[in-house]
PDB file of C-alpha atoms and ligand atoms in Angstrom:
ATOM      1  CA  UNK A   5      27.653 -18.981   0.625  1.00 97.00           C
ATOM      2  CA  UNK A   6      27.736 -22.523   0.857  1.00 98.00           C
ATOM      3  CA  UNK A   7      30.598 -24.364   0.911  1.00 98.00           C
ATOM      4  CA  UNK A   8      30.936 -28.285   0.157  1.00 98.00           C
ATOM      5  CA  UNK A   9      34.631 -29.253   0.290  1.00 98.00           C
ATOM      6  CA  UNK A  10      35.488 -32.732  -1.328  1.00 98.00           C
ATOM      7  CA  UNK A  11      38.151 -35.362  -1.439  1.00 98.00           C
ATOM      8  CA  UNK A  12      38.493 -35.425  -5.055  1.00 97.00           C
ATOM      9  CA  UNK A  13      36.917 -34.326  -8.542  1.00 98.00           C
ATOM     10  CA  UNK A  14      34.956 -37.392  -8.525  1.00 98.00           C
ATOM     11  CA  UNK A  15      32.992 -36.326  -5.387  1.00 98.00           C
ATOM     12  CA  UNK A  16      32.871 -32.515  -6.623  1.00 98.00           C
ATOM     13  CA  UNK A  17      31.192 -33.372  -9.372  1.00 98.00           C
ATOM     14  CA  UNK A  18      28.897 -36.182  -8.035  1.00 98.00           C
ATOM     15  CA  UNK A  19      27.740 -33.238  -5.653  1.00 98.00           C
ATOM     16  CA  UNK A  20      27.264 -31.175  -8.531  1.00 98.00           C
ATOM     17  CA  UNK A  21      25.004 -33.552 -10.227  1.00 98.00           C
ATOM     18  CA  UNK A  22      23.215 -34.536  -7.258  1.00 98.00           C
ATOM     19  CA  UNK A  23      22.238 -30.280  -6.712  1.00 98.00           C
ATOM     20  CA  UNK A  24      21.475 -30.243 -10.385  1.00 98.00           C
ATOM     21  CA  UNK A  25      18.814 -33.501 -10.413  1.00 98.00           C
ATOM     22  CA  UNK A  26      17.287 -32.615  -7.504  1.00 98.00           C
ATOM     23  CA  UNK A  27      16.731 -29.009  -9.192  1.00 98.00           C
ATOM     24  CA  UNK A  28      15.218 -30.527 -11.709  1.00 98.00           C
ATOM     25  CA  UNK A  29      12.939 -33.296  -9.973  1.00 98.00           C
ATOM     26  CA  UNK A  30      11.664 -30.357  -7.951  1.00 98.00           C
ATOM     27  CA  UNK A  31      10.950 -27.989 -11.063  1.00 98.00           C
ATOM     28  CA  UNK A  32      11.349 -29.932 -14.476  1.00 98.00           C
ATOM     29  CA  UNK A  33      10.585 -27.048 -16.906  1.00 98.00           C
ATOM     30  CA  UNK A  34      13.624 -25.304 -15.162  1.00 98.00           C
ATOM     31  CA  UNK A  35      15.712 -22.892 -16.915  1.00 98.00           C
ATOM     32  CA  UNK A  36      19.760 -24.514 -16.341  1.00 98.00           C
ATOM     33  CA  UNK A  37      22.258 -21.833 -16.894  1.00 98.00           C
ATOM     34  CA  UNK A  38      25.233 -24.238 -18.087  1.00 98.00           C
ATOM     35  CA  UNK A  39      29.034 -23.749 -18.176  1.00 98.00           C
ATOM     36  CA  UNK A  40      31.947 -25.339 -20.763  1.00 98.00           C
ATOM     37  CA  UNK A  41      35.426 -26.173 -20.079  1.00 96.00           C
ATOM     38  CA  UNK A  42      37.178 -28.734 -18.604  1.00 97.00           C
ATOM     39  CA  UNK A  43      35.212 -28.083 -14.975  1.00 98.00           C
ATOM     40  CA  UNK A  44      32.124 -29.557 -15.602  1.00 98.00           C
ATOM     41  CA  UNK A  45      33.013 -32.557 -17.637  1.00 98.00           C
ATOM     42  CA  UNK A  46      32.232 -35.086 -14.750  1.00 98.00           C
ATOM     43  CA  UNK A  47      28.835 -33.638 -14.012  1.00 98.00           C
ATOM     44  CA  UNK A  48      27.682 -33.974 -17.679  1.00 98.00           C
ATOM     45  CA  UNK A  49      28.587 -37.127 -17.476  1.00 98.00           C
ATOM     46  CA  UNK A  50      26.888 -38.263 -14.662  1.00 98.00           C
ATOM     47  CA  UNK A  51      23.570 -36.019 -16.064  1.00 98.00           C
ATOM     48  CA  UNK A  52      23.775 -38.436 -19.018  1.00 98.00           C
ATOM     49  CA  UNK A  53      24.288 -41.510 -17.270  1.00 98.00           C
ATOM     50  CA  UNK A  54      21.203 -40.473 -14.761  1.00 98.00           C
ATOM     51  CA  UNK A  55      19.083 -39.867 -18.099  1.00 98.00           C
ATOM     52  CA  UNK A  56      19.825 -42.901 -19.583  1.00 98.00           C
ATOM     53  CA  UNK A  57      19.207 -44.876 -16.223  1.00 98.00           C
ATOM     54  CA  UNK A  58      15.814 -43.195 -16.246  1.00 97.00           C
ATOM     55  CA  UNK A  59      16.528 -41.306 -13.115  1.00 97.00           C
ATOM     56  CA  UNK A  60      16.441 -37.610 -15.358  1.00 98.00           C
ATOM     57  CA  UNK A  61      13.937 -36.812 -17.704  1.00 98.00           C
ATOM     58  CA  UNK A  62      14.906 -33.136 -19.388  1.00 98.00           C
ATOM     59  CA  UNK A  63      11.761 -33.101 -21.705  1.00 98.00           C
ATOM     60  CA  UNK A  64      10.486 -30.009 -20.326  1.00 98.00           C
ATOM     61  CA  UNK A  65      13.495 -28.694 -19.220  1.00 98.00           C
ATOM     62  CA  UNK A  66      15.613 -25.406 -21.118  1.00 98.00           C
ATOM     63  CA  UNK A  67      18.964 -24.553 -20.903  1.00 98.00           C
ATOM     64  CA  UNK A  68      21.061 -21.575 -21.769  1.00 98.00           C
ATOM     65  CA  UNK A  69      25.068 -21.230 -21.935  1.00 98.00           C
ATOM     66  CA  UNK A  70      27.230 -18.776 -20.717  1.00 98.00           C
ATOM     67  CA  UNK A  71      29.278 -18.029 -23.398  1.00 98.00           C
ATOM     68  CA  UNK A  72      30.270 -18.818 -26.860  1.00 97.00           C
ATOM     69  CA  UNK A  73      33.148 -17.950 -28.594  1.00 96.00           C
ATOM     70  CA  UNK A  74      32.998 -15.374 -31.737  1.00 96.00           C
ATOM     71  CA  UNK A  75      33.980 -16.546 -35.247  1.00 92.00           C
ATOM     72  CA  UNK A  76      35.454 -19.698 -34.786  1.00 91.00           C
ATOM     73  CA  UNK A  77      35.135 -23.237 -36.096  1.00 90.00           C
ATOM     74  CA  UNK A  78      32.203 -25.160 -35.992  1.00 92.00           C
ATOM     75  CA  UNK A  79      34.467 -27.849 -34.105  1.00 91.00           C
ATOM     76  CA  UNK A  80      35.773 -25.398 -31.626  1.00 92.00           C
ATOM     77  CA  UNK A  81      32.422 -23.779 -30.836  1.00 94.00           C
ATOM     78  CA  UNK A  82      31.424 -24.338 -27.001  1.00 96.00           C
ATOM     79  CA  UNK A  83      27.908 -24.974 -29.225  1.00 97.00           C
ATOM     80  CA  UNK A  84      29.710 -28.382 -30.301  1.00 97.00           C
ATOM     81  CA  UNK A  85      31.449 -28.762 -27.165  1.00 97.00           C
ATOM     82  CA  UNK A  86      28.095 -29.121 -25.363  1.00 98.00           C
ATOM     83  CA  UNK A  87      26.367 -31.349 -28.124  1.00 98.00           C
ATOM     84  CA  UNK A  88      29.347 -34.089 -27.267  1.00 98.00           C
ATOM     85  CA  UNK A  89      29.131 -34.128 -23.958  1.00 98.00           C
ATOM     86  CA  UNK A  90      26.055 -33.689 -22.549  1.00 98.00           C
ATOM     87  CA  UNK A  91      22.862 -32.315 -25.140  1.00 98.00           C
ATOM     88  CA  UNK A  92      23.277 -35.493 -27.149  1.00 98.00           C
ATOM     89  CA  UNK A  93      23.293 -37.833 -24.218  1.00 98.00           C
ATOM     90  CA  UNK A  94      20.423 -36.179 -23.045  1.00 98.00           C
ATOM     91  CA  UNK A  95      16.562 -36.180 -23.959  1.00 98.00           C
ATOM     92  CA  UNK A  96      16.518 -32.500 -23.850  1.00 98.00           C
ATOM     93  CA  UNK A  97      14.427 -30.744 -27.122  1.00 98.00           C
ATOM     94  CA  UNK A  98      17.051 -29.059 -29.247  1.00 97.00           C
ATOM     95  CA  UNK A  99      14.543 -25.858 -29.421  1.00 98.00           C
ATOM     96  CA  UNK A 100      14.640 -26.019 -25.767  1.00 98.00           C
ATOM     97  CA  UNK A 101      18.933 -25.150 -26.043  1.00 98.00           C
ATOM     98  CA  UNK A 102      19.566 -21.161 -26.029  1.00 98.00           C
ATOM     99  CA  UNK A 103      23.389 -20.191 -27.034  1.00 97.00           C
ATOM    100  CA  UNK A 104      25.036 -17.577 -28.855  1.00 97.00           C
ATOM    101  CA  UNK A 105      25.769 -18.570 -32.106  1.00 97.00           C
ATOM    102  CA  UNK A 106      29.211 -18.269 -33.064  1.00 96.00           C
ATOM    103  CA  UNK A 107      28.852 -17.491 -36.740  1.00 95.00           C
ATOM    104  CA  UNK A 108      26.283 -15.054 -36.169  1.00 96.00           C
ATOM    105  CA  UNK A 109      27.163 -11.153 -35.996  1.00 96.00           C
ATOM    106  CA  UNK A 110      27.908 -10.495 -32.585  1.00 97.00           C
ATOM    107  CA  UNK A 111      25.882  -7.065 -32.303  1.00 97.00           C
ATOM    108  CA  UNK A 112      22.773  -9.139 -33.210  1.00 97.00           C
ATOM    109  CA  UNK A 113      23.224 -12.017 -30.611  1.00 98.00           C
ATOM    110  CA  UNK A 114      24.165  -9.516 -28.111  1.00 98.00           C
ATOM    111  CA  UNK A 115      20.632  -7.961 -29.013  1.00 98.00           C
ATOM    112  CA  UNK A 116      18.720 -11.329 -29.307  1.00 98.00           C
ATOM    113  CA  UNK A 117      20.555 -12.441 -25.868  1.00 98.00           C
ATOM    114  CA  UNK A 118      19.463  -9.873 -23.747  1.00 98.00           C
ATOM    115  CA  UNK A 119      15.936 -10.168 -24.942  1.00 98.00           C
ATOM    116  CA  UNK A 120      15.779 -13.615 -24.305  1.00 98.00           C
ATOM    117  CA  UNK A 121      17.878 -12.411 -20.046  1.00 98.00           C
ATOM    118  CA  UNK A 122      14.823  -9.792 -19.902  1.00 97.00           C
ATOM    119  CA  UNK A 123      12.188 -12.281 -20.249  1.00 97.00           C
ATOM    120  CA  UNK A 124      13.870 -15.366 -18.059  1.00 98.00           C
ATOM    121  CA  UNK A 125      14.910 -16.368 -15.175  1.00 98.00           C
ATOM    122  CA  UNK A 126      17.632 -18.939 -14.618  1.00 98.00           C
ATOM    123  CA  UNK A 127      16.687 -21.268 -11.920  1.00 98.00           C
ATOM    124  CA  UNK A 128      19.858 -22.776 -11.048  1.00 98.00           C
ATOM    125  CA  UNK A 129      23.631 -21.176 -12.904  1.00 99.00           C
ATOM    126  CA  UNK A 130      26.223 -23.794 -13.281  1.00 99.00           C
ATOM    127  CA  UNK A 131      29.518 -21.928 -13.308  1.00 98.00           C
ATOM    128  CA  UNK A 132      33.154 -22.833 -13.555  1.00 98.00           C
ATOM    129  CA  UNK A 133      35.922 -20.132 -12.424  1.00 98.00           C
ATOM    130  CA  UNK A 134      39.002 -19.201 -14.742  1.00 96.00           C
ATOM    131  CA  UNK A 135      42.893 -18.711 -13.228  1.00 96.00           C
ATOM    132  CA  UNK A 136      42.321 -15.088 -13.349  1.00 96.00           C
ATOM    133  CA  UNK A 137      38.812 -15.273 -11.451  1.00 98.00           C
ATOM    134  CA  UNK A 138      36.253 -15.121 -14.617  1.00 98.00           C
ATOM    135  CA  UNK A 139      33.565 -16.617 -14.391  1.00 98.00           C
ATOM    136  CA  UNK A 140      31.598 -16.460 -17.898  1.00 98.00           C
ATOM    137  CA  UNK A 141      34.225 -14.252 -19.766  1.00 97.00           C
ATOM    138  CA  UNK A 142      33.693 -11.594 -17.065  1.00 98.00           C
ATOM    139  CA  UNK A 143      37.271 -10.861 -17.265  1.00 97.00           C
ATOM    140  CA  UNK A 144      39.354  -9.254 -14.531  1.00 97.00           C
ATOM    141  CA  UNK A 145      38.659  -4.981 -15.221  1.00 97.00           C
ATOM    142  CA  UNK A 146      38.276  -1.825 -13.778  1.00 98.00           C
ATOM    143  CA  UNK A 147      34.509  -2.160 -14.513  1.00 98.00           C
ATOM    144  CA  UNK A 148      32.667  -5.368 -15.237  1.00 98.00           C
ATOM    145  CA  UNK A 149      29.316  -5.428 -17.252  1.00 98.00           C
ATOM    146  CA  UNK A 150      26.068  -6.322 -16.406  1.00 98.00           C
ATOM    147  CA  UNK A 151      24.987  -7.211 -19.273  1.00 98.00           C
ATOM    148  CA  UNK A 152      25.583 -10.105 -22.567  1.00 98.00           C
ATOM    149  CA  UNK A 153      28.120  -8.447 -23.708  1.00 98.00           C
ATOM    150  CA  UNK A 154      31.196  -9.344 -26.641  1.00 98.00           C
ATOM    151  CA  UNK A 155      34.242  -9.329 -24.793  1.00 97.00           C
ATOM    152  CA  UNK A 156      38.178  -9.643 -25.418  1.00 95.00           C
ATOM    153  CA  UNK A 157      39.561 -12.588 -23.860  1.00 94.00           C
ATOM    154  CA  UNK A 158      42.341 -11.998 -21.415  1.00 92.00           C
ATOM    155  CA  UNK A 159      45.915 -13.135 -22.403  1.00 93.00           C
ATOM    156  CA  UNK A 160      46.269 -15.105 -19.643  1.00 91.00           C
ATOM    157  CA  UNK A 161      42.431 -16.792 -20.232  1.00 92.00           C
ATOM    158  CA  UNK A 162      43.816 -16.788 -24.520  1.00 90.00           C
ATOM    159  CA  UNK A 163      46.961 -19.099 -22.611  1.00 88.00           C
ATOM    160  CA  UNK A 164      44.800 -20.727 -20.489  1.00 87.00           C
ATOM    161  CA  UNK A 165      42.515 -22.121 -23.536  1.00 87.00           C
ATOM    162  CA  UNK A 166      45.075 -23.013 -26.058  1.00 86.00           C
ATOM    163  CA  UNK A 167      44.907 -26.586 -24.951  1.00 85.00           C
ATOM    164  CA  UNK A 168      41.808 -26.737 -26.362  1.00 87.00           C
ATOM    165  CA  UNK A 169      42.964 -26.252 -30.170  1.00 86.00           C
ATOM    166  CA  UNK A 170      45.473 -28.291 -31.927  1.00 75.00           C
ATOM    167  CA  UNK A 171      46.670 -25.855 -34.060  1.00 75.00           C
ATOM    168  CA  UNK A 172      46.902 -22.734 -31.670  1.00 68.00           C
ATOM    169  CA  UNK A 173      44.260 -20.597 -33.088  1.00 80.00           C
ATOM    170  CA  UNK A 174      42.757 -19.917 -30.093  1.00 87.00           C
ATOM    171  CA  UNK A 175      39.359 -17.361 -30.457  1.00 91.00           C
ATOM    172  CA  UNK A 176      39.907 -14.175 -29.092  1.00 93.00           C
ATOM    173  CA  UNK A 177      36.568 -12.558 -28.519  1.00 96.00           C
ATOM    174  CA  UNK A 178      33.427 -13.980 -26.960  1.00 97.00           C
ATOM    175  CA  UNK A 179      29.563 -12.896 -26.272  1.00 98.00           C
ATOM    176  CA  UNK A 180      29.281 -13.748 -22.473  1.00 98.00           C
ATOM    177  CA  UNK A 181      26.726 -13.251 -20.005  1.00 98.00           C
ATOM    178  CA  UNK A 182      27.067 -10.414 -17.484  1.00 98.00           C
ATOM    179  CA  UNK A 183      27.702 -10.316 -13.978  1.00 98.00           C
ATOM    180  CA  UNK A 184      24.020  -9.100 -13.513  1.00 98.00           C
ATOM    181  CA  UNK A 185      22.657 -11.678 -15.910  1.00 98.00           C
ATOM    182  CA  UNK A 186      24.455 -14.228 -13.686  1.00 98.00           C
ATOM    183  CA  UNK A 187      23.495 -13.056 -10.361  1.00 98.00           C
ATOM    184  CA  UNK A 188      19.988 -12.813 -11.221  1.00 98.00           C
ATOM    185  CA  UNK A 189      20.188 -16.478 -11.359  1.00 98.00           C
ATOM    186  CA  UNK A 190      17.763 -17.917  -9.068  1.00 98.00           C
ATOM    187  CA  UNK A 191      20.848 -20.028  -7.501  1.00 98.00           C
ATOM    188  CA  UNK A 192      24.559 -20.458  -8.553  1.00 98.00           C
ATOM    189  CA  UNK A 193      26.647 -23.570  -8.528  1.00 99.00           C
ATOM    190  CA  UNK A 194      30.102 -22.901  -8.722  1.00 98.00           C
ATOM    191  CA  UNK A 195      32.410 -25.842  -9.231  1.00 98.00           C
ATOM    192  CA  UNK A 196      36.559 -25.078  -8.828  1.00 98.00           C
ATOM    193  CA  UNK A 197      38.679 -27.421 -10.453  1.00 98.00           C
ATOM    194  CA  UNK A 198      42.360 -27.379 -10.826  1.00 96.00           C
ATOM    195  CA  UNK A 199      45.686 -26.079  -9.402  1.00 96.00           C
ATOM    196  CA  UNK A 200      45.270 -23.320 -11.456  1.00 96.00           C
ATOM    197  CA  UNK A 201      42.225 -21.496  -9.772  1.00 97.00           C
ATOM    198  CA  UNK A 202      43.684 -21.636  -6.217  1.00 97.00           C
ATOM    199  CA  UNK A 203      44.370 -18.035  -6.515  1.00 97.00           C
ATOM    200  CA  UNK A 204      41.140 -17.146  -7.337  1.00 97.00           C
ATOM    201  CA  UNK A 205      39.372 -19.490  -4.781  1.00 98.00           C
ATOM    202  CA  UNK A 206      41.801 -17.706  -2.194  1.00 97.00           C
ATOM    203  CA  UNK A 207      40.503 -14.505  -3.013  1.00 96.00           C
ATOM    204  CA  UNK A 208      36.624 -15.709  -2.448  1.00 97.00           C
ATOM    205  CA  UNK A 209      36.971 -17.765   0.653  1.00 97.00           C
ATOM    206  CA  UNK A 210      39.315 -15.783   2.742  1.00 96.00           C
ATOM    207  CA  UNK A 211      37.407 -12.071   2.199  1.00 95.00           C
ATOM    208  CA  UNK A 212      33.831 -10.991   1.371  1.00 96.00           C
ATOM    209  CA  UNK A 213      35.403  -8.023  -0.177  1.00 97.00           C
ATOM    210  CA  UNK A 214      33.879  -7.766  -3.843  1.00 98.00           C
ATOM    211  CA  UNK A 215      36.625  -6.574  -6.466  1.00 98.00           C
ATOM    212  CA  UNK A 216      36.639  -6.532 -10.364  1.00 98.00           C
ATOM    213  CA  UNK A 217      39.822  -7.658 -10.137  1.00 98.00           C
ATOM    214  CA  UNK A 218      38.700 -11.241  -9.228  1.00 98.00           C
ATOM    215  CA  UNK A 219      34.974 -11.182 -10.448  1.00 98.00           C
ATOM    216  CA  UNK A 220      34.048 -14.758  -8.593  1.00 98.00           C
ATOM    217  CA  UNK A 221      34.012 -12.354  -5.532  1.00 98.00           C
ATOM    218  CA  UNK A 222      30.849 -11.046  -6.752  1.00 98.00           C
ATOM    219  CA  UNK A 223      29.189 -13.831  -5.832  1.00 98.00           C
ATOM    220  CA  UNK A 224      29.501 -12.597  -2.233  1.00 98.00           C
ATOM    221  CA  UNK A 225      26.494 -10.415  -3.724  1.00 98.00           C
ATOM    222  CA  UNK A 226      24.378 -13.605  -4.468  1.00 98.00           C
ATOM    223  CA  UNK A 227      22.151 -15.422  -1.697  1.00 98.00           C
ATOM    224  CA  UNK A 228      22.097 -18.491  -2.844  1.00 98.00           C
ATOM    225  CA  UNK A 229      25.379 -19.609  -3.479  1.00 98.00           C
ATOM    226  CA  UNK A 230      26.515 -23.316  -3.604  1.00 98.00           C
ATOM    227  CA  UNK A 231      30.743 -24.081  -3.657  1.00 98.00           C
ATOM    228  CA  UNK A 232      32.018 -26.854  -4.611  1.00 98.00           C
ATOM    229  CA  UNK A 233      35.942 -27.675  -4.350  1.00 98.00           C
ATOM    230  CA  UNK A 234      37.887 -30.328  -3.563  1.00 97.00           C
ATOM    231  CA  UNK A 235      39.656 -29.781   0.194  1.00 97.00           C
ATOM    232  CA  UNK A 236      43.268 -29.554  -1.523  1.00 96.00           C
ATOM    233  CA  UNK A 237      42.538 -26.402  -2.995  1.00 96.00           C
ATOM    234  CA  UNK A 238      41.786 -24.434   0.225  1.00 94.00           C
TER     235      UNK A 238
HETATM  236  C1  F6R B 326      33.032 -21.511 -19.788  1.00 74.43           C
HETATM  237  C2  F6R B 326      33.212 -20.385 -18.870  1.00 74.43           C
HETATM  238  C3  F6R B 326      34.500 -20.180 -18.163  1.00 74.43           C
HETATM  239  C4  F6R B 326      35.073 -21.451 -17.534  1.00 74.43           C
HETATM  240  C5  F6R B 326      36.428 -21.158 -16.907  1.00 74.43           C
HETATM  241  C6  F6R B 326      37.066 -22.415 -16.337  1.00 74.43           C
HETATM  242  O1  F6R B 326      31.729 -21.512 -20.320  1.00 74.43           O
HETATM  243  O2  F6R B 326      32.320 -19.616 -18.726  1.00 74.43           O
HETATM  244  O3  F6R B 326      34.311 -19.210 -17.163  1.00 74.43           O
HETATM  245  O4  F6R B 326      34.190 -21.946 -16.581  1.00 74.43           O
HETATM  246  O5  F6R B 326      37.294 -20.592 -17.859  1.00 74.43           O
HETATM  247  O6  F6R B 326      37.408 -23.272 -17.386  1.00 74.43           O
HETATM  248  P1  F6R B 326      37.892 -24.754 -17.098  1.00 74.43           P
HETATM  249  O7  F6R B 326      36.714 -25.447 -16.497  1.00 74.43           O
HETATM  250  O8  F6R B 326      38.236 -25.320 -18.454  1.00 74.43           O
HETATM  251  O9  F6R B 326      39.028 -24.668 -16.169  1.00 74.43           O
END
């Protein structure tokens, strides 16, 4: 694994971006696995700022999200989410985007999913981590799947979210990726943000010891890792 430690957010994610546009200036049909939260907000926004400065051109490229929440508002959807801030800033085709679709029964996106995992490749996963270690909604188990999957949110990822929504009604279930579908990924990306994740970070950096308990340690599996976190956190 590689590890970049910064000085700040800023630089984390100006390191991010930088991985991500040179991804795509080497391969610009590339398949970008892409991440929501609070984690990746600086990197969208430098992706759209590179766009509109001419310096990214996403025509060709396709994306495809980790995760989507199940049954809730169109508002709260992590489909909206990335609309705001990034797929409307950018020139990327809208039949190009691949999500779960939170309205949609979640047998049949499950199904529809893992056809689309068994016929591409992500080239380059951008992936966030949650307090308890998730990455996706690969929560903390005895087993984790390998597969899209729906999945009950942990309490403590339930907690972790309600900042999100106003009034507190905070989805509980989600289709995610699996751990396989993830670490097929060509190359991962993983950006730590926050106080919060420490924990988790600890658990990756100071073991290669692989445990469902903390699934981010699963990307000791992966040979082409890329770590980004600011120097504070370690
Ligand atoms: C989101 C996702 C999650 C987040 C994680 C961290 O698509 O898959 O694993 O990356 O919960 O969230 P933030 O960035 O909000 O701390």
């Amino acid at each position: 694994m590689k590890v970049i430690l910064t000085q700040n957010y800023e630089e984390s994610a100006r390191k991010g971006a930088e991985i991500i546009l040179s991804a795509l200036a080497d391969k610009p049909d590339m398949l970008l696995g892409l991440a929501t939260g609070e984690t990746p907000l600086g990197v969208y926004r430098l992706l759209a700022e590179a766009c509109r400065g001419g310096r990214a051109d996403f025509s060709r490229a396709r994306t495809v999200n980790l995760d989507e929440y199940v049954g809730c508002r169109e508002e709260d959807s992590y489909s909206r989410f990335m609309s705001d801030n990034l797929f409307d800033r950018i020139n990327l085709p809208r039949e190009n985007i691949t999500f779960a679709d939170h309205l949609a029964d979640p047998a049949a996106e499950v199904a529809r999913l893992r056809g689309f995992f068994a016929g591409h490749t992500v080239d380059l996963q951008l992936l966030g981590v949650g307090p308890n270690g998730h990455i996706g909604f690969n929560e903390p188990d005895e087993t984790l799947e390998s597969l899209v999957h729906v999945t009950d949110l942990a309490p403590a990822t339930i907690d972790a979210n309600a900042r999100w929504f106003i009034d507190g009604a905070v989805p509980t279930q989600a289709v995610t990726m699996g751990m396989g579908d993830i670490l097929r990924a060509r190359s991962i990306l993983l950006l730590v943000k926050g106080e919060s994740k420490r924990e988790a970070l600890r658990g990756l950096l100071e073991s290669d010891a692989v445990t469902t308990r903390n699934p981010v340690t699963f990307l000791h599996l992966h040979p082409d890792v890329t770590l980004i976190a600011e120097k504070s956190l370690t």
